[in-house]
Amino acid sequence: MRTLENILLWHLMAAVIILGQARPNVKLNSQSSSGLRSDCAGNLMRLSLDKALAVGNQLEVEAINGSQHTVLTPSLAAQCGYSMESDPWGNTRIYTSLMACYVDNKEDTTFNVGLRLRMYSQSPSDVVSHDVMQMCSYTRWASREILCDRNYMEVSNHMATPDAPAEAKGQAQEDISKTNAIPDASVAAHGIWKMTFYTPEPVSMVLREAEQAGYGAMTTSNRLVMRSPYNTAETYSEDVAGVPMEVFRVSAYYKAPHGLNMVNLAAACPTGGVLFTEDVISWHVPRRVTPLIDGSFKIVEMHMGINGQRLDKSQMATRGYMLSTTDFHIIIEIPVGSPDGYYKSHAPDYQYHITYTVEPMLEVLWRAENTQDDTRYKVLFPITTPLMPRPPQAQDNTVQEDRVFSVHVGTFLHDVELKNITFSTGVLTVEECRSRGFTVQEHSFPNSTKSFSLQVPFDDAVVLKHNSEPLVTVYFLPLIFGFIVQPEETPFAHPVDLEASLQDVVLPTITGTCDENQFYVGVKYGNQGSNFETMVGRQQLTPELAESYNFKENSTHFSLIVPYNAMDTAFELITSDSVRARLDLLLYDPNNNWALTDLYLACNFPLTTTTCYPNGTMTALAVKVESVPNLIPSWLTLKDQSCKPVFSDDRFAYFSFSVDSCGTTRTFFDHYMLYENEIGLYYNQNNNKGAAYTSPVDPDYRQTISCYYVVNDTQTVSFSYKPRSTEPTAEIGSGQLTVHMRLAQDSSYELFYQAEDYPVVQFLRQPLYFEVELMQSADPHLELILENCWATLHEDRTSLPSWDIIVDSCENRDDGYVTILHPVVSDARVAVPSHVKRFSIKMFTFTKDEEVLKDEIYVHCDAVICDTNSQADGACRGQCVHPTGTSNSRYQGIKGVKREQRSTDYTHQRQISSGPILLNTQSDL
């Protein structure tokens, strides 16, 4: 459809460069140059310029008329009968009317057309010129010729001689010499005096004014020519049979041999009338162009053409073109995609579209029945379809067994290029994709379309992976293909998501063996690497636990060495000389909570449970087995319930007693004496541990231990145990908790001395502010208790002399340098105040006989981690809940001498020490 942009196409390629200096390096070529072709097409001369010449250059066109060279600007081209059409790649056609301003016209039969094409590269001084000279012969002039080109309308009428006056519409003449004398002989020499335009209101102009307004007017030996650009002030639009048309009407006054003549001229050119379907372009032109025709007429000739060149019926049939008429219209039908046009890619809103452009020509010769005057009507009409969406299609050609994603994206026109591809890890250019090992290919097809393909291995880092089932891996490749449309470099993109599933998971495997003391476990990784978690017993294998189990690993395996009596093993069975222990190992996927594989390894380990000594001492070991899960060994006693274990933990209770105590019975036989006792959990009316037993007679747990003596031989004769009938409450579990002691710089406890600051130098009697903190725990039910703190001269916490600072969780009341326990409140740094303890002392030194033994001290503490919900005894009652009020210090003649050894039975005790604190001897204090 003709629009203002179509009219100004000249400006797009024929960029005029006016240089005010000499142009060196000019190279002249004739029209025989490769890429230039000229021919004659009826009343037009057509010049074709191949894109190979135009690409990368700016084009300037000059009209040649003898020695005269005139630069054709877009406005001058429309005024003088020149037009140009270029496709986006530089293929150019220049049309010249044989009635153009600068054509050498020989008696309206022979026409010499000359053009010079100047091509400027990046440097304005580097110019290549091509001269084109074409001679055309044309004698089939009709009485009236109308030419509708893309940027102008042209009408030429035959000028009647005095012997043959014309009376037909459009060229009615009258002798007005008596009433209209030519006022200016110089004007009369041009043949045309003045013009009256009808808009439809009359507007008169002399020739000079009309030319200044952009109109072209001239006379030849036999014809009067008028030319007008589209959309001027003196043209108007009119709807003719539903088709919008631009109308140009004028009365021209010109000098004839017998006087001044006047002729009426008119041109009407379609600016619309195109209908589109997906497959066909239908161009409708009014059959009766009412601004041009009055009365009856008949169509003498009707032709269709492409790019200004007529086509015969066989050519039209081959291309699928149709030319037909109705009562109101002449219709040209062109299949979308015919070879005479071209497709173009576009990307509005980053979406891929295409258009199709073709330039049909209609040429009609009609004859007025009353005058027998002929009118030749010729229209060159470039048509571009509306934007047609063509979303790219992605074809997934992945063969999963090949473990390579393969995708085909298309189709596109030849002017589309693949610029980059966006992966989950970032954007890669095509070259970067290839250098990374991806296969990127462009595939061209005979119909000038193309597509692109990409291949990416499953194992590349750009591929996302997850397991939908324990043995199935889902591979996911999100892509965004980035394209550009040439030559405009307009970008657009197309996303593609590829997915493939393979049952390709090799699970890890576990093997294990035992010796007399330990389990040995080996884990071989599958093809997923170490992407799993490990449970040892009921605990997850943390770095701390792994270190305690001698964890070792490489890229394919890891191994553990677990003692049979470790907390994470289970005891299945006990005999008098062995215990059957089991290690449970589970590998699981934490993201999906899948069990991948497990191992239940059970072995017998040597274990003596009862020992009989010649001096009458018996020792017995009670073991908590898996079938008695709720047993607490520390609650076990012998028959005499005052005889409790000398040692117990979560799994063992160890008894040592003489055969004449703890309710041991003695039985005499012929050759030996038998001593028996029982380990059990007995009913106790004062028992407040939460156990509710059904009988005051039978014990809840019973293990019989026996020794017999034959002469001087001592043997273990029997062993048995009886499970409990009820389940007592579970003991508080233990974990790997860290306690850290630091020395603060002042009483605000905000800044602390770092490791590199030691030894810290302090003055005598200057306060030292200590903070002890339970690390790596947020449990509010845990409390840190400072059981004992003391100072020594040496780093060894057991060295002497020493001085008590905190005794049995309270300040040392015998210390003249008063120890102060400071309260702790929650703030930005302290989340759980019960996890932090603070105290301060004044700097002192150890002396003997008033002589300083050493000018530095070390501070040590025993800290206990307690459960605030338990009814514990000892230090877990709280920090200084029951002050002792007595001193445990032993001076031995030296100030600060403390007890020589410290010990505790607390399972959750931690030992901590400070760095050296140095006395500043320069002080006067």
mmCIF file of C-alpha atoms in Angstrom, residues 65-188:
data_model
loop_
_atom_site.group_PDB
_atom_site.id
_atom_site.type_symbol
_atom_site.label_atom_id
_atom_site.label_comp_id
_atom_site.label_asym_id
_atom_site.label_seq_id
_atom_site.Cartn_x
_atom_site.Cartn_y
_atom_site.Cartn_z
ATOM 1 C CA ASN A 65 21.684 15.703 -20.319
ATOM 2 C CA GLY A 66 24.562 16.370 -22.641
ATOM 3 C CA SER A 67 27.160 18.189 -20.627
ATOM 4 C CA GLN A 68 24.671 19.060 -17.915
ATOM 5 C CA HIS A 69 24.798 17.020 -14.669
ATOM 6 C CA THR A 70 22.049 17.602 -12.114
ATOM 7 C CA VAL A 71 21.947 16.015 -8.648
ATOM 8 C CA LEU A 72 18.540 14.450 -8.129
ATOM 9 C CA THR A 73 17.242 15.233 -4.671
ATOM 10 C CA PRO A 74 14.046 13.441 -3.547
ATOM 11 C CA SER A 75 11.917 16.519 -4.257
ATOM 12 C CA LEU A 76 13.513 17.158 -7.651
ATOM 13 C CA ALA A 77 13.102 13.473 -8.546
ATOM 14 C CA ALA A 78 9.350 13.623 -7.876
ATOM 15 C CA GLN A 79 9.051 16.918 -9.802
ATOM 16 C CA CYS A 80 11.020 15.676 -12.797
ATOM 17 C CA GLY A 81 9.860 12.052 -13.237
ATOM 18 C CA TYR A 82 12.458 9.908 -11.460
ATOM 19 C CA SER A 83 11.817 7.306 -8.785
ATOM 20 C CA MET A 84 13.782 4.677 -6.930
ATOM 21 C CA GLU A 85 12.917 1.506 -5.031
ATOM 22 C CA SER A 86 15.415 -0.343 -2.783
ATOM 23 C CA ASP A 87 15.006 -3.479 -0.749
ATOM 24 C CA PRO A 88 16.632 -3.693 2.723
ATOM 25 C CA TRP A 89 19.763 -5.345 1.322
ATOM 26 C CA GLY A 90 20.571 -2.678 -1.282
ATOM 27 C CA ASN A 91 19.061 -4.126 -4.466
ATOM 28 C CA THR A 92 17.862 -0.972 -6.189
ATOM 29 C CA ARG A 93 15.674 -0.073 -9.186
ATOM 30 C CA ILE A 94 15.631 3.429 -10.651
ATOM 31 C CA TYR A 95 12.747 4.365 -12.970
ATOM 32 C CA THR A 96 12.924 7.293 -15.376
ATOM 33 C CA SER A 97 9.873 8.561 -17.252
ATOM 34 C CA LEU A 98 10.610 9.110 -20.935
ATOM 35 C CA MET A 99 8.997 12.517 -20.358
ATOM 36 C CA ALA A 100 11.386 13.307 -17.519
ATOM 37 C CA CYS A 101 13.038 16.700 -17.280
ATOM 38 C CA TYR A 102 16.568 15.729 -18.294
ATOM 39 C CA VAL A 103 15.826 13.182 -21.023
ATOM 40 C CA ASP A 104 17.068 13.980 -24.538
ATOM 41 C CA ASN A 105 13.721 13.738 -26.441
ATOM 42 C CA LYS A 106 13.878 13.346 -30.205
ATOM 43 C CA GLU A 107 10.437 14.144 -31.677
ATOM 44 C CA ASP A 108 8.718 12.061 -28.993
ATOM 45 C CA THR A 109 10.007 8.868 -30.569
ATOM 46 C CA THR A 110 13.594 8.461 -29.468
ATOM 47 C CA PHE A 111 14.713 9.120 -25.917
ATOM 48 C CA ASN A 112 18.264 9.190 -24.590
ATOM 49 C CA VAL A 113 18.401 8.721 -20.837
ATOM 50 C CA GLY A 114 21.624 9.384 -18.948
ATOM 51 C CA LEU A 115 22.333 8.763 -15.241
ATOM 52 C CA ARG A 116 25.490 8.911 -13.179
ATOM 53 C CA LEU A 117 25.623 6.860 -9.972
ATOM 54 C CA ARG A 118 28.110 8.048 -7.371
ATOM 55 C CA MET A 119 28.899 5.637 -4.512
ATOM 56 C CA TYR A 120 30.604 6.943 -1.409
ATOM 57 C CA SER A 121 32.252 4.596 1.056
ATOM 58 C CA GLN A 122 33.259 5.497 4.625
ATOM 59 C CA SER A 123 35.681 8.102 3.314
ATOM 60 C CA PRO A 124 33.921 10.893 1.357
ATOM 61 C CA SER A 125 37.025 11.320 -0.754
ATOM 62 C CA ASP A 126 36.792 7.745 -2.089
ATOM 63 C CA VAL A 127 34.105 7.851 -4.798
ATOM 64 C CA VAL A 128 33.176 5.265 -7.433
ATOM 65 C CA SER A 129 31.046 6.547 -10.314
ATOM 66 C CA HIS A 130 29.046 4.591 -12.873
ATOM 67 C CA ASP A 131 27.627 6.332 -15.993
ATOM 68 C CA VAL A 132 24.553 4.748 -17.526
ATOM 69 C CA MET A 133 23.326 5.777 -20.995
ATOM 70 C CA GLN A 134 20.214 4.109 -22.404
ATOM 71 C CA MET A 135 18.349 4.894 -25.615
ATOM 72 C CA CYS A 136 14.672 3.963 -25.715
ATOM 73 C CA SER A 137 12.228 4.106 -28.636
ATOM 74 C CA TYR A 138 8.542 4.590 -27.935
ATOM 75 C CA THR A 139 5.912 5.551 -30.539
ATOM 76 C CA ARG A 140 2.738 4.021 -29.155
ATOM 77 C CA TRP A 141 1.646 7.229 -27.479
ATOM 78 C CA ALA A 142 -2.029 7.463 -26.663
ATOM 79 C CA SER A 143 -3.906 10.721 -26.783
ATOM 80 C CA ARG A 144 -3.527 10.850 -23.049
ATOM 81 C CA GLU A 145 -0.947 9.003 -20.975
ATOM 82 C CA ILE A 146 -1.234 8.769 -17.188
ATOM 83 C CA LEU A 147 1.632 7.360 -15.135
ATOM 84 C CA CYS A 148 1.296 6.651 -11.408
ATOM 85 C CA ASP A 149 4.710 6.040 -9.898
ATOM 86 C CA ARG A 150 5.565 5.681 -6.223
ATOM 87 C CA ASN A 151 6.481 9.340 -5.696
ATOM 88 C CA TYR A 152 4.655 11.288 -8.439
ATOM 89 C CA MET A 153 1.645 11.424 -10.768
ATOM 90 C CA GLU A 154 2.257 12.290 -14.427
ATOM 91 C CA VAL A 155 -0.172 13.106 -17.243
ATOM 92 C CA SER A 156 0.743 14.005 -20.827
ATOM 93 C CA ASN A 157 -1.696 15.061 -23.538
ATOM 94 C CA HIS A 158 -1.222 15.230 -27.245
ATOM 95 C CA MET A 159 -1.250 18.860 -28.331
ATOM 96 C CA ALA A 160 -3.680 19.244 -31.236
ATOM 97 C CA THR A 161 -2.641 21.189 -34.354
ATOM 98 C CA PRO A 162 -4.853 23.963 -35.710
ATOM 99 C CA ASP A 163 -6.072 21.606 -38.428
ATOM 100 C CA ALA A 164 -7.157 18.982 -35.959
ATOM 101 C CA PRO A 165 -8.690 20.587 -32.891
ATOM 102 C CA ALA A 166 -9.467 18.265 -30.042
ATOM 103 C CA GLU A 167 -12.728 18.243 -28.189
ATOM 104 C CA ALA A 168 -12.404 15.232 -25.978
ATOM 105 C CA LYS A 169 -12.589 15.593 -22.216
ATOM 106 C CA GLY A 170 -9.213 16.269 -20.759
ATOM 107 C CA GLN A 171 -7.942 18.075 -23.823
ATOM 108 C CA ALA A 172 -10.683 20.503 -24.846
ATOM 109 C CA GLN A 173 -9.091 23.513 -26.432
ATOM 110 C CA GLU A 174 -10.238 26.940 -27.481
ATOM 111 C CA ASP A 175 -8.739 29.882 -29.255
ATOM 112 C CA ILE A 176 -8.451 32.527 -26.641
ATOM 113 C CA SER A 177 -5.843 34.613 -28.398
ATOM 114 C CA LYS A 178 -8.212 37.515 -28.660
ATOM 115 C CA THR A 179 -8.889 37.601 -24.973
ATOM 116 C CA ASN A 180 -5.660 36.237 -23.471
ATOM 117 C CA ALA A 181 -2.577 37.819 -24.836
ATOM 118 C CA ILE A 182 0.727 36.412 -23.596
ATOM 119 C CA PRO A 183 2.070 39.050 -21.247
ATOM 120 C CA ASP A 184 5.697 37.941 -21.249
ATOM 121 C CA ALA A 185 7.480 36.736 -24.339
ATOM 122 C CA SER A 186 10.166 34.987 -22.251
ATOM 123 C CA VAL A 187 7.485 32.938 -20.549
ATOM 124 C CA ALA A 188 5.818 32.214 -23.852
#
